[in-house]
CSV table of N, CA and C in Angstrom, one decimal:
chain,number,residue,atom,x,y,z
A,73,MET,N,23.5,66.1,134.6
A,73,MET,CA,22.8,65.0,134.0
A,73,MET,C,21.5,64.8,134.7
A,74,THR,N,20.4,64.7,134.0
A,74,THR,CA,19.1,64.4,134.5
A,74,THR,C,18.8,63.0,134.4
A,75,LEU,N,18.3,62.4,135.5
A,75,LEU,CA,18.0,61.0,135.6
A,75,LEU,C,16.5,60.9,135.5
A,76,ASN,N,16.0,59.9,134.8
A,76,ASN,CA,14.6,59.6,134.7
A,76,ASN,C,14.2,58.7,135.9
A,77,GLU,N,13.0,58.4,136.1
A,77,GLU,CA,12.5,57.6,137.2
A,77,GLU,C,13.1,56.2,137.1
A,78,ARG,N,13.2,55.6,135.9
A,78,ARG,CA,13.7,54.3,135.8
A,78,ARG,C,15.2,54.2,136.2
A,79,ASP,N,16.0,55.2,135.8
A,79,ASP,CA,17.4,55.3,136.2
A,79,ASP,C,17.5,55.4,137.7
A,80,ILE,N,16.7,56.2,138.3
A,80,ILE,CA,16.8,56.4,139.8
A,80,ILE,C,16.4,55.1,140.5
A,81,ASP,N,15.4,54.4,140.0
A,81,ASP,CA,15.1,53.1,140.6
A,81,ASP,C,16.2,52.1,140.4
A,82,ARG,N,16.9,52.1,139.3
A,82,ARG,CA,18.0,51.2,139.1
A,82,ARG,C,19.2,51.5,140.0
A,83,ILE,N,19.5,52.8,140.1
A,83,ILE,CA,20.6,53.2,141.0
A,83,ILE,C,20.3,52.8,142.4
A,84,ILE,N,19.1,53.0,142.9
A,84,ILE,CA,18.7,52.6,144.2
A,84,ILE,C,18.9,51.1,144.4
A,85,GLU,N,18.4,50.3,143.4
A,85,GLU,CA,18.6,48.9,143.4
A,85,GLU,C,20.0,48.5,143.5
A,86,MET,N,20.9,49.1,142.7
A,86,MET,CA,22.3,48.8,142.7
A,86,MET,C,22.9,49.2,144.0
A,87,ALA,N,22.5,50.3,144.6
A,87,ALA,CA,23.1,50.7,145.8
A,87,ALA,C,22.7,49.8,147.0
A,88,TRP,N,21.6,49.1,146.9
A,88,TRP,CA,21.2,48.2,148.0
A,88,TRP,C,21.9,46.8,147.8
A,89,GLU,N,22.3,46.5,146.6
A,89,GLU,CA,23.0,45.2,146.3
A,89,GLU,C,24.3,45.2,147.0
A,90,ASP,N,24.6,44.1,147.8
A,90,ASP,CA,25.8,44.0,148.5
A,90,ASP,C,27.0,43.9,147.6
A,91,ARG,N,26.9,43.2,146.5
A,91,ARG,CA,28.1,42.9,145.6
A,91,ARG,C,28.3,43.9,144.5
A,92,THR,N,27.5,45.0,144.4
A,92,THR,CA,27.6,46.0,143.4
A,92,THR,C,28.4,47.1,144.0
A,93,PRO,N,29.6,47.4,143.5
A,93,PRO,CA,30.5,48.5,144.0
A,93,PRO,C,30.0,49.8,143.5
A,94,PHE,N,30.3,50.9,144.2
A,94,PHE,CA,29.9,52.2,143.8
A,94,PHE,C,30.5,52.6,142.4
A,95,GLU,N,31.7,52.0,142.1
A,95,GLU,CA,32.3,52.2,140.8
A,95,GLU,C,31.5,51.7,139.7
A,96,ALA,N,30.7,50.7,139.9
A,96,ALA,CA,29.8,50.2,138.8
A,96,ALA,C,28.7,51.3,138.6
A,97,ILE,N,28.2,51.9,139.6
A,97,ILE,CA,27.2,52.9,139.5
A,97,ILE,C,27.8,54.2,138.8
A,98,THR,N,29.0,54.5,139.1
A,98,THR,CA,29.7,55.6,138.5
A,98,THR,C,29.9,55.3,137.0
A,99,PHE,N,30.3,54.1,136.7
A,99,PHE,CA,30.6,53.7,135.3
A,99,PHE,C,29.3,53.8,134.5
A,100,GLN,N,28.2,53.3,135.0
A,100,GLN,CA,26.9,53.2,134.3
A,100,GLN,C,26.2,54.5,134.2
A,101,PHE,N,26.2,55.3,135.3
A,101,PHE,CA,25.3,56.5,135.4
A,101,PHE,C,26.1,57.8,135.6
A,102,GLY,N,27.4,57.7,135.9
A,102,GLY,CA,28.2,58.9,136.0
A,102,GLY,C,28.1,59.5,137.4
A,103,LEU,N,27.5,58.8,138.4
A,103,LEU,CA,27.4,59.4,139.7
A,103,LEU,C,28.5,58.9,140.6
A,104,LYS,N,29.1,59.8,141.3
A,104,LYS,CA,30.1,59.4,142.3
A,104,LYS,C,29.5,58.9,143.6
A,105,GLU,N,30.2,58.3,144.5
A,105,GLU,CA,29.7,57.7,145.7
A,105,GLU,C,28.9,58.8,146.5
A,106,GLN,N,29.4,60.0,146.6
A,106,GLN,CA,28.7,61.0,147.4
A,106,GLN,C,27.4,61.4,146.7
A,107,GLU,N,27.4,61.4,145.4
A,107,GLU,CA,26.1,61.7,144.7
A,107,GLU,C,25.1,60.6,144.9
A,108,VAL,N,25.6,59.4,145.0
A,108,VAL,CA,24.6,58.3,145.2
A,108,VAL,C,24.1,58.4,146.6
A,109,ILE,N,24.9,58.8,147.6
A,109,ILE,CA,24.4,59.0,148.9
A,109,ILE,C,23.4,60.1,149.0
A,110,GLU,N,23.6,61.2,148.3
A,110,GLU,CA,22.7,62.3,148.3
A,110,GLU,C,21.4,61.8,147.6
A,111,LEU,N,21.4,61.1,146.5
A,111,LEU,CA,20.2,60.6,145.8
A,111,LEU,C,19.5,59.6,146.8
A,112,MET,N,20.1,58.8,147.5
A,112,MET,CA,19.5,57.9,148.4
A,112,MET,C,18.8,58.6,149.5
A,113,ARG,N,19.5,59.6,150.0
A,113,ARG,CA,18.9,60.5,151.1
A,113,ARG,C,17.6,61.2,150.6
A,114,ARG,N,17.7,61.7,149.4
A,114,ARG,CA,16.6,62.4,148.8
A,114,ARG,C,15.4,61.5,148.5
A,115,GLU,N,15.6,60.3,148.0
A,115,GLU,CA,14.6,59.4,147.5
A,115,GLU,C,14.0,58.4,148.5
A,116,MET,N,14.7,58.3,149.6
A,116,MET,CA,14.2,57.3,150.6
A,116,MET,C,13.7,57.9,151.8
A,117,LYS,N,12.9,57.2,152.6
A,117,LYS,CA,12.4,57.6,153.9
A,117,LYS,C,13.6,57.7,154.8
A,118,PRO,N,13.6,58.6,155.8
A,118,PRO,CA,14.8,58.8,156.7
A,118,PRO,C,15.2,57.5,157.3
A,119,SER,N,14.2,56.7,157.8
A,119,SER,CA,14.6,55.4,158.5
A,119,SER,C,15.2,54.4,157.5
A,120,SER,N,14.7,54.4,156.3
A,120,SER,CA,15.3,53.5,155.3
A,120,SER,C,16.7,53.9,154.9
A,121,PHE,N,16.9,55.2,154.8
A,121,PHE,CA,18.2,55.8,154.5
A,121,PHE,C,19.2,55.4,155.6
A,122,ARG,N,18.8,55.6,156.8
A,122,ARG,CA,19.7,55.2,157.9
A,122,ARG,C,20.1,53.7,157.9
A,123,MET,N,19.1,52.9,157.6
A,123,MET,CA,19.3,51.4,157.5
A,123,MET,C,20.3,51.1,156.4
A,124,TRP,N,20.1,51.8,155.2
A,124,TRP,CA,21.0,51.5,154.1
A,124,TRP,C,22.4,52.0,154.4
A,125,ARG,N,22.6,53.2,155.0
A,125,ARG,CA,23.9,53.7,155.4
A,125,ARG,C,24.6,52.8,156.4
A,126,ALA,N,23.9,52.3,157.4
A,126,ALA,CA,24.5,51.4,158.3
A,126,ALA,C,25.0,50.1,157.6
A,127,ARG,N,24.2,49.7,156.6
A,127,ARG,CA,24.5,48.5,155.9
A,127,ARG,C,25.7,48.6,155.0
A,128,VAL,N,25.9,49.7,154.3
A,128,VAL,CA,27.0,49.8,153.4
A,128,VAL,C,28.2,50.5,153.9
A,129,GLN,N,28.1,51.1,155.1
A,129,GLN,CA,29.3,51.8,155.6
A,129,GLN,C,30.3,50.8,156.1
A,130,GLY,N,31.5,50.9,155.5
A,130,GLY,CA,32.5,50.0,155.8
A,130,GLY,C,32.5,48.6,155.1
A,131,ARG,N,31.5,48.4,154.3
A,131,ARG,CA,31.3,47.1,153.6
A,131,ARG,C,32.3,47.0,152.5
A,132,ALA,N,33.2,46.1,152.5
A,132,ALA,CA,34.3,46.0,151.5
A,132,ALA,C,33.8,45.8,150.1
A,133,THR,N,32.7,45.1,150.0
A,133,THR,CA,32.2,44.7,148.7
A,133,THR,C,31.6,45.9,147.9
A,134,LYS,N,31.3,47.0,148.6
A,134,LYS,CA,30.8,48.2,148.0
A,134,LYS,C,31.9,49.1,147.4
A,135,HIS,N,33.1,48.8,147.7
A,135,HIS,CA,34.2,49.6,147.2
A,135,HIS,C,35.2,48.7,146.5
A,136,LYS,N,35.4,49.0,145.2
A,136,LYS,CA,36.3,48.2,144.3
A,136,LYS,C,37.6,47.9,144.9
A,137,ASN,N,38.3,48.9,145.5
A,137,ASN,CA,39.6,48.7,146.1
A,137,ASN,C,39.7,47.8,147.3
A,138,LYS,N,38.6,47.6,148.0
A,138,LYS,CA,38.5,46.8,149.2
A,138,LYS,C,38.1,45.4,148.9
A,139,ARG,N,37.7,45.1,147.7
A,139,ARG,CA,37.2,43.8,147.4
A,139,ARG,C,38.3,42.7,147.4
A,140,THR,N,38.0,41.5,147.8
A,140,THR,CA,39.0,40.5,147.8
A,140,THR,C,39.2,39.7,146.5
A,141,PHE,N,38.3,40.0,145.6
A,141,PHE,CA,38.4,39.3,144.3
A,141,PHE,C,38.5,40.4,143.2
A,142,ASP,N,39.3,40.1,142.2
A,142,ASP,CA,39.7,41.1,141.2
A,142,ASP,C,38.8,41.2,140.0
A,143,LYS,N,38.5,40.1,139.3
A,143,LYS,CA,37.8,40.1,138.1
A,143,LYS,C,36.5,39.4,138.2
A,144,GLY,N,35.6,39.8,137.3
A,144,GLY,CA,34.3,39.2,137.3
A,144,GLY,C,33.4,39.4,138.5
A,145,ARG,N,32.4,38.6,138.6
A,145,ARG,CA,31.5,38.7,139.7
A,145,ARG,C,31.8,37.7,140.8
A,146,PHE,N,31.4,38.0,142.0
A,146,PHE,CA,31.6,37.1,143.1
A,146,PHE,C,30.8,35.9,142.8
A,147,LYS,N,31.3,34.7,143.1
A,147,LYS,CA,30.5,33.5,143.0
A,147,LYS,C,30.9,32.6,144.2
A,148,CYS,N,29.9,32.2,144.9
A,148,CYS,CA,30.0,31.4,146.0
A,148,CYS,C,30.5,30.0,145.5
A,149,SER,N,31.4,29.4,146.3
A,149,SER,CA,31.9,28.1,145.9
A,149,SER,C,30.8,27.0,145.9
A,150,ARG,N,29.7,27.3,146.6
A,150,ARG,CA,28.5,26.3,146.6
A,150,ARG,C,27.5,26.6,145.4
A,151,GLN,N,27.7,27.7,144.7
A,151,GLN,CA,26.8,28.0,143.6
A,151,GLN,C,27.0,27.1,142.4
A,152,ARG,N,26.0,26.6,141.9
A,152,ARG,CA,26.1,25.7,140.7
A,152,ARG,C,26.3,26.5,139.5
A,153,THR,N,27.0,25.9,138.5
A,153,THR,CA,27.2,26.6,137.2
A,153,THR,C,26.0,26.3,136.3
A,154,ILE,N,25.5,27.4,135.7
A,154,ILE,CA,24.4,27.3,134.8
A,154,ILE,C,24.9,27.4,133.4
A,155,THR,N,24.7,26.4,132.5
A,155,THR,CA,25.1,26.4,131.1
A,155,THR,C,23.9,25.9,130.3
A,156,ASN,N,23.7,26.6,129.2
A,156,ASN,CA,22.7,26.3,128.2
A,156,ASN,C,21.3,26.1,128.9
A,157,ASN,N,21.0,27.0,129.8
A,157,ASN,CA,19.7,27.0,130.6
A,157,ASN,C,19.5,25.7,131.4
A,158,SER,N,20.5,25.0,131.7
A,158,SER,CA,20.3,23.8,132.6
A,158,SER,C,21.4,23.9,133.7
A,159,ILE,N,21.1,23.3,134.8
A,159,ILE,CA,22.0,23.3,135.9
A,159,ILE,C,23.0,22.2,135.7
A,160,SER,N,24.3,22.5,135.7
A,160,SER,CA,25.3,21.5,135.5
A,160,SER,C,25.5,20.7,136.8
A,161,LYS,N,25.8,19.5,136.7
A,161,LYS,CA,26.1,18.7,137.9
A,161,LYS,C,27.7,18.7,138.1
A,162,ARG,N,28.1,18.6,139.3
A,162,ARG,CA,29.5,18.6,139.6
A,162,ARG,C,30.1,17.3,139.4
């Protein structure tokens, strides 16, 4: 599978996001975790890659099976609900 520049940028963005599991990248782009790591190594500066690896290594939210929540997206209990483009009051 050949990835265009836009896809590569999106994969890098998703890989940096704390709450986006590798399984989401696999589902959307067909890349397994090891392939994402190789892409990050190839596309980033060495120091940025080391910082990213230290950040995601062992992070439970980056692996679907280690997450503490099952369905949907993580939502902080302090986050307000947005409905009809307005912020709802509690």
